[in-house]
C-alpha cells in the first residue's frame, strides 16, 4: 500500500511540480520568522529553549492534524499522496536547474549566475556556477526528495511532513552565526537526527547509480572531513558517482569558508547539470522499485503465514 | 667577515646565472592590486585537476622512507621499465647528472635545447661543463661537436617535439663516442607512446619523468630517472636513502596505480587542450599590428603562442586577473589549462578585452 501511495505522490509531483500560486511552505516560513523575532532573545540558554519551543509550536500542529486525518482510510488514500507531493521538491529541483543550463548554453553568464544565486546562499559575484548547481542537486536530492520518501515509508504522510518542516526550519535557523547558534540548535540537531538514515541511503543509491567504487571510496575518505554529518556522505558519494571534483573554498555572505574537496576527477561543466539530475532520477527510480519489491515480498509473506 | 672564497667552484657559481621561478602570483597580486582569489593562474603547465590526495595514515609520517616499498614496482608498471631510480622531483636528477658526468668523463661539451627549462643549462654550467644553447633546428648539423645533448620532449615552453626515430639516431651517434642523450619527458604523460623509455635502458640514454605535471603533484617532489645500471647506481649513491619523504612515496605509489584516473585525465586534458587552442586561435587570429598571431604550439598541458608584442598582451591579461608566463627572449606567452568553467569564462572575457583594447591603439 505504502508503495502504491508513494508512486502516486511522486507522479503527482512530476506532473504538477511546485504549486505555482500559493506554496504552503512560504506561509510556514513567515510564521517561523514571526516566532523567531519574538522568541530569539535573552541568555544563551533561554535562546536554546525558545528555539526548541518554537520548533514544537510550528511542527507539532500540522503533523498532529495530519496524523489525526489519517485514521479514516478513505482520507488516508486521498490525502497522503497529496501530502507527499507537498513535501517533495523533485520536479521543482529540475525546474530550477533548467534555466541555469539554458543560460549557460546561450553564453549568458550573468543570467546563469543570478539563477544559481537564487538556489543557494552563496555570494552571487564569486560563486562557481556549474559546481554550485551540481552541489545543489546532490544536496537537495537528499533534503527535498529522499528524506521525505524515507519518512513516508516509516510513518506515512505525517512522517514525511514532519521531516520536511524540520528541514525547512533548519534551512532558516540552522546557522552557526551569532544570531542562530543557540536558537537554531534544536532545529539543526533534530534535522541531523532525522536525516541520518536517509542521507546514508541517498549516498548509497548515488553510488549504485553512478561510478560505484569511486563513490564509495570518496564517501569513506572524504565524508569525515565534512562538517555536516549528513551532507558529507551525500556530497562525497554523489561527487564520486559523477566522477567530479566538487567542494573547496566557497564564499558565503562575504566570508570565505574552507570546505573539503569532495569527489575526484575533473571540475563540473555545463553538461554535468543534466548528469546530476539524471543521477537523481535514477536514484529515485531505484528507491521506488526497491520499496515496491519489499512491499510485494511482505504481502506474499503475510499471505503465506 | 669571511675571507673571500676564490675556489673554482665559487667563481663558477658567481658567473652562472640562476634561473628564476615561481612566486609570480603573489608578485602580481601586489603589482596589479587584484586580490589573490580573483586571479586565474595559468602561469604553470601543471594539470589543474590533478590526482586527488586521499587521507594519509598518521603512521606514514612516523616512519623513515623504505626503499623496498611498492613505489618502484608501481613506477615500473606505469612507465614500462624497471631500469629506474626514484628521485625527489626530476629536479634532483637534473642537479646530479652533470656531477656524475663530471666524475665519469670530466668536462664535457653539452648542448642544451633552447628555449627550454633553464635548470638544465644552469646545473651543467655549475658543474664545469662547456654548455651551449641549441635551437631545435641546429641539432642535426651541430650534434657532432657535443658529448652530451639535453632535450626536453615535448619542450617547455616552446612545445617543440622530437620523434622517436630522430631521437634514436641521435642517441646512436652520441653513444658511439661515450656521449649521453638526456631527455626530460616531464610533459609526456598525455602521449606515453612517444616515450624513449625502454624495458632495458641502453647506455648513453637517460630519460627523466616527473609526477609534477600530469598528476598535478608538483609539491610532492617525486620523479624518476631511467638509465643503464652504472648511472643508476651512481645516482642512488649520490642521493642516499631518504631523499623522498615517506608520505610522498606512499602517495606517488597510489597515483601511479590509479589507471582509471590516468585514462580519464588523458581524455579530459586532450579536450581541454583542443578547447584552449581554439580559444586562442580565435582571439589572436585577426589582430591588427603588434598582436598579429605568429605561432601557436601545444603539449597536453599548455599552449604557447609566439607573438610580436607578447609583453603587452601579458600585461593586459594581468590587468584582467589572468596570469600567464611571459618568455622575453622568445617573445612568447605560455597558457596553462583553465581548471573549471569559471576560469574558462574569465579567460575568454579577458582575451576579448585585451585584444579589443589593442585595436584602438595606433601601432
Ligand atoms: C621541463 C621540466 N622538467 C622538469 C621540471 C621539474 O619537475 P619536478 O617537479 O619533477 O622537479 C619542470 C618544472 O617546471 C619542467 O618544466
XYZ file of C-alpha atoms and ligand atoms in Angstrom:
684
model
C 0.000 0.000 0.000
C 2.677 2.432 1.026
C 4.488 1.728 -2.211
C 1.392 2.498 -4.247
C 0.796 5.794 -2.443
C 4.466 6.598 -2.923
C 4.216 6.089 -6.679
C 1.107 8.253 -6.837
C 2.765 11.042 -4.816
C 5.874 11.037 -6.978
C 3.802 11.025 -10.153
C 1.738 13.995 -8.944
C 4.975 15.830 -8.221
C 6.299 15.055 -11.695
C 3.014 16.101 -13.248
C 2.339 19.308 -11.330
C 5.707 20.304 -9.902
C 5.795 23.013 -7.308
C 2.463 24.757 -6.571
C 2.823 27.971 -8.523
C 0.395 30.324 -6.864
C 0.486 29.643 -3.186
C 3.051 27.441 -1.580
C 2.227 26.350 1.979
C 5.936 26.322 2.848
C 6.115 30.060 2.200
C 3.356 30.662 4.755
C 5.118 28.308 7.128
C 8.341 30.286 6.644
C 6.536 33.517 7.515
C 5.193 32.022 10.736
C 8.689 30.818 11.547
C 10.180 34.297 11.006
C 7.460 35.865 13.123
C 8.071 33.469 16.018
C 11.834 33.796 15.753
C 11.690 37.567 16.052
C 9.646 37.301 19.215
C 11.366 34.404 20.939
C 15.046 34.699 19.941
C 16.125 36.848 22.889
C 17.872 36.671 26.231
C 20.575 34.395 27.534
C 22.139 31.596 25.515
C 20.234 29.027 27.493
C 16.945 30.797 27.046
C 17.520 31.050 23.307
C 18.179 27.370 23.107
C 14.949 26.502 24.930
C 12.990 29.064 22.908
C 14.299 27.525 19.720
C 13.070 24.129 20.813
C 9.728 25.551 21.838
C 9.293 27.423 18.567
C 10.107 24.257 16.679
C 7.469 22.278 18.558
C 4.899 25.036 18.129
C 5.472 25.108 14.396
C 5.861 21.420 13.623
C 3.506 19.670 16.031
C 0.111 21.125 14.976
C 0.263 20.330 11.263
C 1.790 16.919 11.891
C -0.794 16.013 14.547
C -3.659 17.173 12.369
C -2.258 15.149 9.507
C -1.942 12.067 11.723
C -5.475 12.521 13.012
C -6.876 12.706 9.495
C -5.105 9.501 8.568
C -7.402 7.417 10.790
C -10.036 7.357 8.048
C -8.847 5.007 5.291
C -10.516 6.996 2.546
C -8.858 10.232 3.689
C -5.581 8.397 4.023
C -5.886 7.225 0.433
C -6.750 10.617 -0.883
C -4.609 12.809 1.303
C -1.328 11.049 1.743
C -0.181 11.284 -1.898
C -1.082 14.961 -1.770
C 0.930 15.466 1.430
C 3.832 13.612 -0.158
C 3.596 15.834 -3.211
C 3.713 18.851 -0.918
C 6.849 17.583 0.818
C 8.663 16.615 -2.403
C 10.711 19.070 -4.406
C 11.714 16.586 -7.066
C 10.388 18.186 -10.236
C 10.998 21.689 -8.917
C 14.687 20.910 -8.498
C 14.931 20.228 -12.213
C 12.830 23.327 -12.900
C 15.401 25.434 -11.069
C 18.391 23.872 -12.789
C 16.994 24.030 -16.322
C 17.166 27.850 -16.703
C 20.760 27.813 -15.467
C 21.700 25.255 -18.067
C 19.898 27.165 -20.795
C 21.593 30.427 -19.846
C 24.989 28.715 -19.835
C 24.384 27.229 -23.246
C 23.445 30.619 -24.592
C 26.585 32.103 -23.098
C 24.552 34.347 -20.811
C 26.745 34.210 -17.733
C 25.027 36.957 -15.692
C 21.662 35.231 -16.047
C 23.127 31.824 -15.129
C 24.835 33.431 -12.154
C 21.643 35.147 -10.996
C 19.654 31.941 -11.311
C 22.280 29.987 -9.405
C 22.406 32.533 -6.600
C 18.647 32.029 -6.177
C 19.042 28.392 -5.162
C 21.862 28.819 -2.653
C 23.158 31.271 -0.093
C 26.497 31.887 -1.809
C 27.760 35.251 -2.996
C 26.444 35.873 -6.470
C 29.540 37.655 -7.737
C 32.041 34.923 -6.905
C 30.155 31.635 -6.971
C 31.239 28.948 -9.412
C 28.072 28.351 -11.389
C 28.435 24.742 -12.525
C 29.898 23.496 -9.280
C 27.221 25.217 -7.195
C 24.388 23.878 -9.343
C 25.621 20.291 -9.187
C 26.205 20.512 -5.437
C 22.722 21.878 -5.042
C 21.164 18.967 -6.958
C 23.037 16.410 -4.859
C 22.229 18.057 -1.563
C 18.592 18.857 -2.323
C 18.129 15.354 -3.630
C 18.598 14.338 -0.040
C 16.676 17.173 1.643
C 13.787 17.565 -0.757
C 13.354 14.046 -2.101
C 14.847 11.055 -0.304
C 14.334 12.291 3.254
C 10.609 12.695 2.595
C 10.361 9.350 0.780
C 12.127 7.608 3.652
C 9.924 9.003 6.415
C 6.828 8.415 4.306
C 7.721 4.721 4.247
C 8.236 4.623 8.023
C 5.404 6.806 9.383
C 3.301 7.623 6.331
C 2.266 11.151 5.416
C 2.818 12.655 8.915
C 6.404 11.344 8.873
C 7.183 12.962 5.533
C 5.517 16.182 6.652
C 7.457 16.336 9.917
C 10.736 15.739 8.078
C 10.091 18.475 5.555
C 9.053 21.032 8.167
C 12.080 20.323 10.362
C 14.309 20.538 7.309
C 12.770 23.878 6.370
C 13.381 25.234 9.868
C 16.973 24.015 9.718
C 17.401 25.867 6.435
C 16.215 29.127 8.037
C 17.656 28.765 11.544
C 20.421 26.191 11.399
C 23.377 28.550 11.085
C 26.452 28.951 13.213
C 26.070 32.710 13.231
C 25.798 34.658 16.447
C 22.095 35.118 15.939
C 21.257 31.473 15.349
C 23.895 29.498 17.203
C 21.581 28.860 20.183
C 18.127 29.494 18.777
C 18.777 27.251 15.771
C 20.369 24.490 17.837
C 17.237 22.356 18.226
C 16.300 22.578 14.557
C 19.841 21.759 13.445
C 20.236 18.754 15.765
C 16.796 17.378 15.010
C 17.468 17.747 11.297
C 20.766 15.866 11.685
C 18.918 13.117 13.513
C 16.015 12.897 11.042
C 18.405 12.944 8.113
C 20.865 10.396 9.451
C 19.468 7.251 7.865
C 18.012 8.788 4.684
C 21.312 10.557 3.968
C 23.194 7.283 4.076
C 20.639 5.578 1.869
C 20.840 8.512 -0.529
C 24.624 8.240 -0.631
C 24.322 4.513 -1.271
C 21.846 4.993 -4.098
C 24.009 7.688 -5.735
C 26.857 5.203 -5.551
C 24.791 2.398 -7.080
C 23.502 4.609 -9.907
C 26.920 6.112 -10.791
C 30.593 5.158 -10.562
C 30.054 2.848 -7.616
C 33.552 2.072 -6.388
C 34.735 5.616 -6.717
C 31.657 6.913 -4.901
C 32.139 4.501 -2.024
C 35.825 5.391 -1.746
C 35.080 9.127 -1.675
C 32.363 8.547 0.910
C 34.740 6.613 3.141
C 37.677 9.003 2.809
C 36.128 12.433 2.353
C 32.830 12.459 4.237
C 34.549 12.555 7.676
C 36.278 15.806 6.706
C 32.955 17.497 6.060
C 31.435 19.357 8.989
C 27.865 18.246 8.244
C 27.261 14.653 9.372
C 24.621 14.063 6.676
C 25.788 16.399 3.931
C 29.241 14.760 3.972
C 28.264 11.262 2.816
C 25.674 12.574 0.345
C 28.011 15.071 -1.324
C 31.121 12.901 -1.294
C 29.307 9.867 -2.696
C 27.414 11.979 -5.231
C 30.535 13.747 -6.471
C 32.388 10.431 -6.655
C 29.476 8.810 -8.509
C 29.653 11.565 -11.133
C 33.478 11.496 -11.299
C 33.660 15.203 -10.453
C 35.794 17.179 -8.074
C 33.458 19.457 -6.103
C 33.782 21.379 -2.851
C 36.669 23.643 -1.961
C 36.662 27.222 -0.659
C 33.303 28.957 -1.019
C 32.190 32.498 -0.316
C 29.030 32.928 1.813
C 27.840 36.448 2.523
C 31.265 37.920 2.119
C 33.261 35.405 4.144
C 35.396 32.718 2.606
C 34.583 29.309 4.093
C 37.045 26.449 3.750
C 35.237 23.335 2.601
C 36.859 19.996 1.946
C 37.336 18.634 -1.548
C 34.514 16.258 -2.433
C 34.770 13.613 -5.102
C 37.570 13.273 -7.609
C 38.142 13.832 -11.302
C 37.596 16.942 -13.384
C 35.705 20.114 -12.497
C 31.979 20.406 -13.196
C 30.976 21.641 -16.669
C 27.645 22.588 -18.191
C 26.722 19.029 -19.208
C 27.114 17.912 -15.589
C 23.945 19.747 -14.597
C 21.985 17.220 -16.622
C 24.189 14.369 -15.459
C 23.484 15.183 -11.831
C 19.735 15.405 -12.448
C 19.884 12.078 -14.231
C 21.706 10.551 -11.266
C 18.954 11.855 -9.023
C 16.201 10.441 -11.271
C 17.790 7.008 -11.476
C 18.198 7.011 -7.711
C 14.520 7.869 -7.188
C 13.553 5.093 -9.585
C 15.811 2.701 -7.697
C 14.099 3.634 -4.419
C 10.612 3.183 -5.848
C 11.458 -0.190 -7.346
C 13.192 -1.479 -4.223
C 10.397 -0.269 -1.936
C 7.786 -1.880 -4.197
C 9.696 -5.155 -4.140
C 9.980 -5.094 -0.364
C 6.271 -4.440 -0.079
C 5.484 -7.215 -2.564
C 7.529 -9.739 -0.608
C 5.885 -8.503 2.575
C 2.401 -9.085 1.186
C 3.369 -12.536 -0.091
C 4.819 -13.432 3.283
C 1.694 -12.192 5.057
C -0.453 -14.326 2.738
C 1.612 -17.462 3.338
C 1.640 -17.240 7.134
C 83.689 38.787 7.683
C 84.782 35.585 5.991
C 87.725 35.589 3.671
C 86.656 35.832 0.071
C 86.293 32.366 -1.426
C 88.395 32.065 -4.584
C 87.740 28.394 -5.247
C 86.915 27.486 -8.826
C 83.501 26.296 -7.685
C 82.650 29.636 -6.108
C 83.785 31.568 -9.161
C 81.668 29.435 -11.382
C 78.658 29.905 -9.182
C 79.098 33.634 -9.274
C 79.133 33.669 -13.059
C 76.355 31.232 -13.728
C 73.033 32.924 -13.621
C 70.422 31.108 -11.584
C 67.071 30.536 -13.285
C 64.109 32.373 -11.872
C 60.906 30.576 -10.888
C 57.655 30.813 -9.033
C 56.252 33.379 -6.667
C 54.871 35.257 -9.622
C 51.293 35.120 -8.466
C 51.998 36.904 -5.209
C 54.079 39.478 -7.003
C 51.258 40.031 -9.495
C 48.781 40.484 -6.642
C 50.884 43.353 -5.337
C 51.632 44.809 -8.744
C 48.086 44.834 -10.143
C 46.181 45.281 -6.885
C 43.832 42.359 -7.558
C 43.213 40.076 -4.547
C 44.694 36.610 -4.704
C 41.488 34.637 -5.050
C 40.372 36.632 -8.109
C 43.347 35.557 -10.194
C 43.267 32.778 -12.696
C 46.795 31.431 -12.583
C 47.690 29.940 -15.951
C 51.403 30.535 -15.493
C 52.353 26.911 -14.894
C 51.907 23.826 -17.042
C 50.511 21.792 -14.178
C 47.293 19.780 -14.517
C 44.687 21.980 -12.781
C 42.583 18.930 -11.904
C 45.334 16.767 -10.526
C 45.040 13.429 -8.815
C 43.056 13.728 -5.564
C 45.004 13.134 -2.384
C 43.380 10.549 -0.086
C 43.660 10.708 3.695
C 47.114 9.683 4.809
C 47.606 7.362 7.737
C 49.485 9.040 10.611
C 51.863 6.084 10.745
C 53.186 7.102 7.350
C 54.645 10.259 8.833
C 56.355 8.457 11.670
C 58.376 6.034 9.599
C 61.569 6.711 7.691
C 61.314 6.087 3.957
C 61.889 2.483 2.935
C 63.387 1.832 -0.463
C 61.797 -1.596 -0.764
C 58.227 -0.306 -0.531
C 55.875 -0.587 -3.517
C 56.924 2.648 -5.249
C 59.455 1.170 -7.670
C 57.140 -1.637 -8.733
C 54.273 0.808 -9.276
C 56.542 3.048 -11.352
C 57.912 0.132 -13.392
C 54.331 -0.840 -14.210
C 53.329 2.706 -15.184
C 56.425 3.585 -17.215
C 57.054 0.136 -18.663
C 60.613 -0.269 -17.392
C 62.225 -1.174 -14.111
C 65.571 0.444 -15.003
C 64.674 3.382 -12.789
C 65.643 5.391 -9.735
C 63.002 7.373 -7.835
C 64.173 10.935 -7.195
C 62.851 13.873 -5.203
C 61.368 15.532 -8.262
C 63.122 15.268 -11.611
C 64.926 18.351 -10.339
C 67.100 16.094 -8.200
C 68.256 14.175 -11.259
C 68.732 17.416 -13.180
C 71.048 18.531 -10.385
C 73.008 15.280 -10.038
C 73.515 14.216 -13.663
C 76.095 16.895 -14.574
C 78.100 15.964 -11.482
C 78.025 12.276 -12.349
C 79.151 13.117 -15.883
C 81.981 15.177 -14.446
C 83.078 12.270 -12.248
C 82.954 9.707 -15.042
C 84.232 11.668 -18.027
C 85.429 15.052 -16.777
C 84.482 18.248 -18.503
C 82.169 17.676 -21.475
C 80.713 19.710 -24.301
C 76.994 19.861 -23.700
C 74.248 21.110 -25.990
C 71.082 22.144 -24.194
C 67.824 22.775 -26.024
C 66.734 26.404 -26.122
C 64.271 27.788 -25.439
C 63.843 25.297 -22.634
C 63.545 24.781 -18.905
C 66.606 26.673 -17.670
C 67.517 24.389 -14.771
C 69.313 22.012 -17.151
C 71.603 24.689 -18.503
C 72.244 26.014 -15.013
C 73.370 22.727 -13.461
C 75.538 21.687 -16.398
C 77.284 25.039 -16.220
C 77.561 24.910 -12.462
C 79.411 21.618 -12.697
C 82.014 22.994 -15.048
C 80.868 21.729 -18.418
C 81.012 23.748 -21.625
C 77.392 24.475 -22.294
C 75.857 25.826 -25.472
C 72.228 26.581 -26.074
C 70.938 24.883 -29.193
C 67.783 25.593 -31.120
C 65.872 22.526 -32.299
C 66.794 23.190 -35.964
C 70.519 23.363 -35.172
C 70.823 19.972 -33.518
C 71.131 17.854 -36.669
C 74.091 19.814 -38.056
C 75.812 20.665 -34.781
C 75.499 17.386 -32.922
C 78.992 16.200 -33.894
C 80.537 18.931 -31.736
C 78.971 17.696 -28.496
C 79.433 14.928 -25.944
C 76.010 15.333 -24.434
C 72.700 16.559 -25.705
C 69.994 17.613 -23.276
C 66.469 17.758 -24.683
C 63.015 18.337 -23.310
C 60.309 16.425 -25.169
C 57.845 17.930 -25.702
C 59.764 21.058 -24.928
C 58.755 23.521 -22.245
C 57.947 26.298 -23.122
C 58.233 26.030 -26.923
C 56.166 22.806 -27.254
C 58.645 21.608 -29.903
C 58.560 17.814 -30.339
C 61.147 15.266 -31.358
C 60.097 11.999 -32.971
C 61.383 8.665 -31.765
C 63.322 7.809 -34.925
C 65.320 11.051 -34.762
C 65.972 10.627 -31.060
C 67.143 7.051 -31.594
C 69.534 8.204 -34.312
C 70.977 10.981 -32.136
C 71.353 8.535 -29.286
C 73.301 6.173 -31.550
C 75.653 8.957 -32.647
C 76.314 10.149 -29.109
C 76.597 6.715 -27.516
C 79.153 5.666 -30.127
C 81.603 8.144 -28.609
C 80.626 7.685 -24.969
C 78.172 10.550 -25.074
C 74.779 10.940 -23.433
C 71.373 11.810 -24.710
C 69.337 13.208 -21.825
C 65.590 13.546 -22.478
C 63.377 15.321 -19.982
C 59.877 13.900 -20.534
C 58.139 15.936 -17.834
C 55.249 16.760 -20.198
C 54.922 13.439 -21.990
C 52.353 11.632 -19.828
C 49.441 12.515 -22.098
C 51.136 10.718 -25.007
C 53.116 7.892 -23.375
C 53.571 6.058 -26.672
C 56.124 8.775 -27.612
C 58.393 7.956 -24.680
C 62.006 6.843 -25.182
C 61.897 4.740 -22.016
C 62.824 1.157 -22.856
C 62.467 -2.007 -20.765
C 66.269 -2.326 -20.868
C 67.774 1.145 -20.875
C 70.791 1.202 -23.250
C 73.936 3.019 -22.182
C 74.063 6.681 -23.069
C 70.297 7.167 -22.936
C 68.839 8.923 -19.900
C 65.161 9.752 -19.523
C 63.592 11.901 -16.787
C 59.949 11.793 -15.719
C 58.007 13.794 -13.152
C 54.809 13.432 -11.140
C 54.612 17.219 -11.015
C 52.834 17.951 -14.283
C 50.289 15.378 -15.480
C 49.441 14.152 -11.986
C 49.418 17.734 -10.707
C 51.599 16.739 -7.750
C 54.462 19.224 -8.118
C 54.632 19.764 -4.361
C 55.044 16.062 -3.672
C 58.572 16.176 -5.146
C 58.604 12.814 -6.887
C 60.172 11.971 -10.233
C 62.101 9.158 -11.874
C 65.309 8.688 -13.778
C 65.654 5.900 -16.338
C 69.170 4.894 -17.358
C 71.614 1.999 -17.522
C 72.864 0.286 -14.359
C 76.038 2.349 -13.994
C 74.317 5.717 -13.944
C 71.513 4.427 -11.764
C 73.998 3.166 -9.250
C 75.961 6.415 -9.169
C 72.784 8.417 -8.783
C 71.487 6.216 -5.966
C 74.779 6.635 -4.131
C 74.731 10.375 -4.614
C 71.237 10.938 -3.290
C 71.290 8.454 -0.423
C 68.358 6.724 1.227
C 65.902 9.287 2.367
C 65.553 11.937 -0.249
C 61.843 11.246 -0.926
C 59.625 11.620 2.140
C 57.578 8.599 3.218
C 54.172 10.268 2.602
C 55.396 11.300 -0.858
C 56.411 7.744 -1.676
C 53.086 6.427 -0.397
C 51.002 8.932 -2.361
C 53.081 8.577 -5.528
C 52.532 4.812 -5.431
C 48.775 5.278 -5.235
C 48.748 7.836 -8.038
C 50.760 5.523 -10.293
C 48.391 2.645 -9.541
C 45.274 4.622 -10.390
C 44.990 3.714 -14.056
C 41.330 4.652 -14.352
C 42.102 8.181 -13.184
C 45.012 8.371 -15.636
C 42.837 7.336 -18.548
C 40.139 9.801 -17.627
C 42.657 12.603 -17.135
C 44.152 11.981 -20.598
C 40.754 12.294 -22.227
C 39.867 15.344 -20.224
C 43.215 17.086 -20.800
C 43.048 16.437 -24.529
C 39.622 18.046 -24.827
C 40.801 20.971 -22.693
C 43.878 21.393 -24.850
C 41.799 21.496 -28.024
C 39.467 23.979 -26.429
C 42.312 26.267 -25.371
C 43.915 26.104 -28.822
C 40.590 27.034 -30.406
C 40.022 29.872 -27.969
C 43.477 31.354 -28.506
C 43.331 30.952 -32.267
C 40.056 32.797 -32.396
C 41.197 35.524 -30.040
C 44.535 36.182 -31.704
C 43.518 35.495 -35.279
C 42.819 38.824 -36.890
C 44.518 41.298 -34.678
C 45.991 44.381 -36.215
C 49.542 45.420 -35.584
C 51.655 44.061 -32.841
C 49.423 41.219 -31.711
C 49.468 39.577 -35.134
C 49.460 35.900 -34.223
C 52.599 34.166 -35.386
C 52.899 30.712 -33.982
C 50.875 28.512 -31.729
C 52.038 25.165 -30.408
C 50.818 22.931 -27.629
C 51.568 19.968 -25.395
C 48.982 18.083 -23.355
C 49.294 20.643 -20.564
C 49.924 24.065 -22.070
C 49.696 26.160 -25.215
C 52.465 28.553 -26.217
C 51.902 31.431 -28.621
C 54.660 33.417 -30.191
C 53.552 36.952 -30.973
C 55.223 40.252 -31.633
C 54.139 42.146 -28.577
C 53.877 39.367 -26.052
C 54.781 41.595 -23.113
C 51.919 43.953 -23.824
C 49.374 41.156 -24.101
C 50.657 39.582 -20.870
C 50.287 42.928 -19.160
C 46.742 43.419 -20.411
C 45.736 39.936 -19.355
C 47.224 40.582 -15.920
C 45.125 43.723 -15.643
C 42.123 41.398 -16.041
C 43.450 38.982 -13.430
C 44.838 36.371 -15.827
C 48.398 35.342 -15.088
C 50.324 33.762 -17.948
C 54.018 33.130 -18.283
C 55.921 35.540 -20.495
C 59.192 34.439 -22.053
C 61.022 37.553 -23.011
C 63.810 36.245 -25.239
C 61.360 34.334 -27.423
C 58.561 36.863 -27.309
C 56.082 34.194 -26.357
C 53.345 33.542 -23.836
C 52.584 30.200 -22.246
C 48.998 29.464 -21.220
C 48.275 26.609 -18.818
C 44.858 24.920 -18.941
C 41.985 26.548 -17.043
C 40.670 24.240 -14.328
C 36.943 24.941 -14.391
C 34.245 26.747 -16.339
C 34.621 29.789 -14.150
C 38.239 30.137 -15.285
C 37.387 29.418 -18.913
C 34.851 32.228 -18.974
C 37.226 34.582 -17.214
C 39.940 33.810 -19.769
C 37.628 34.197 -22.761
C 36.331 37.511 -21.478
C 39.817 38.813 -20.692
C 41.161 37.833 -24.096
C 38.350 39.756 -25.746
C 39.030 42.792 -23.579
C 42.789 42.673 -24.010
C 42.681 42.294 -27.765
C 39.891 44.818 -28.285
C 41.887 47.446 -26.418
C 44.818 46.741 -28.671
C 42.959 47.542 -31.861
C 42.234 51.045 -30.631
C 45.883 51.824 -30.252
C 47.825 53.142 -33.177
C 50.787 50.877 -33.640
C 60.733 20.566 -18.393
C 60.726 20.417 -16.921
N 61.422 19.438 -16.344
C 61.445 19.271 -15.004
C 60.756 20.113 -14.166
C 60.859 19.907 -12.680
O 59.972 18.931 -12.300
P 59.990 18.268 -10.856
O 58.867 18.862 -10.100
O 59.810 16.807 -11.112
O 61.322 18.566 -10.226
C 59.998 21.142 -14.714
C 59.220 22.039 -13.825
O 58.825 23.103 -14.124
C 59.983 21.294 -16.117
O 59.273 22.279 -16.680
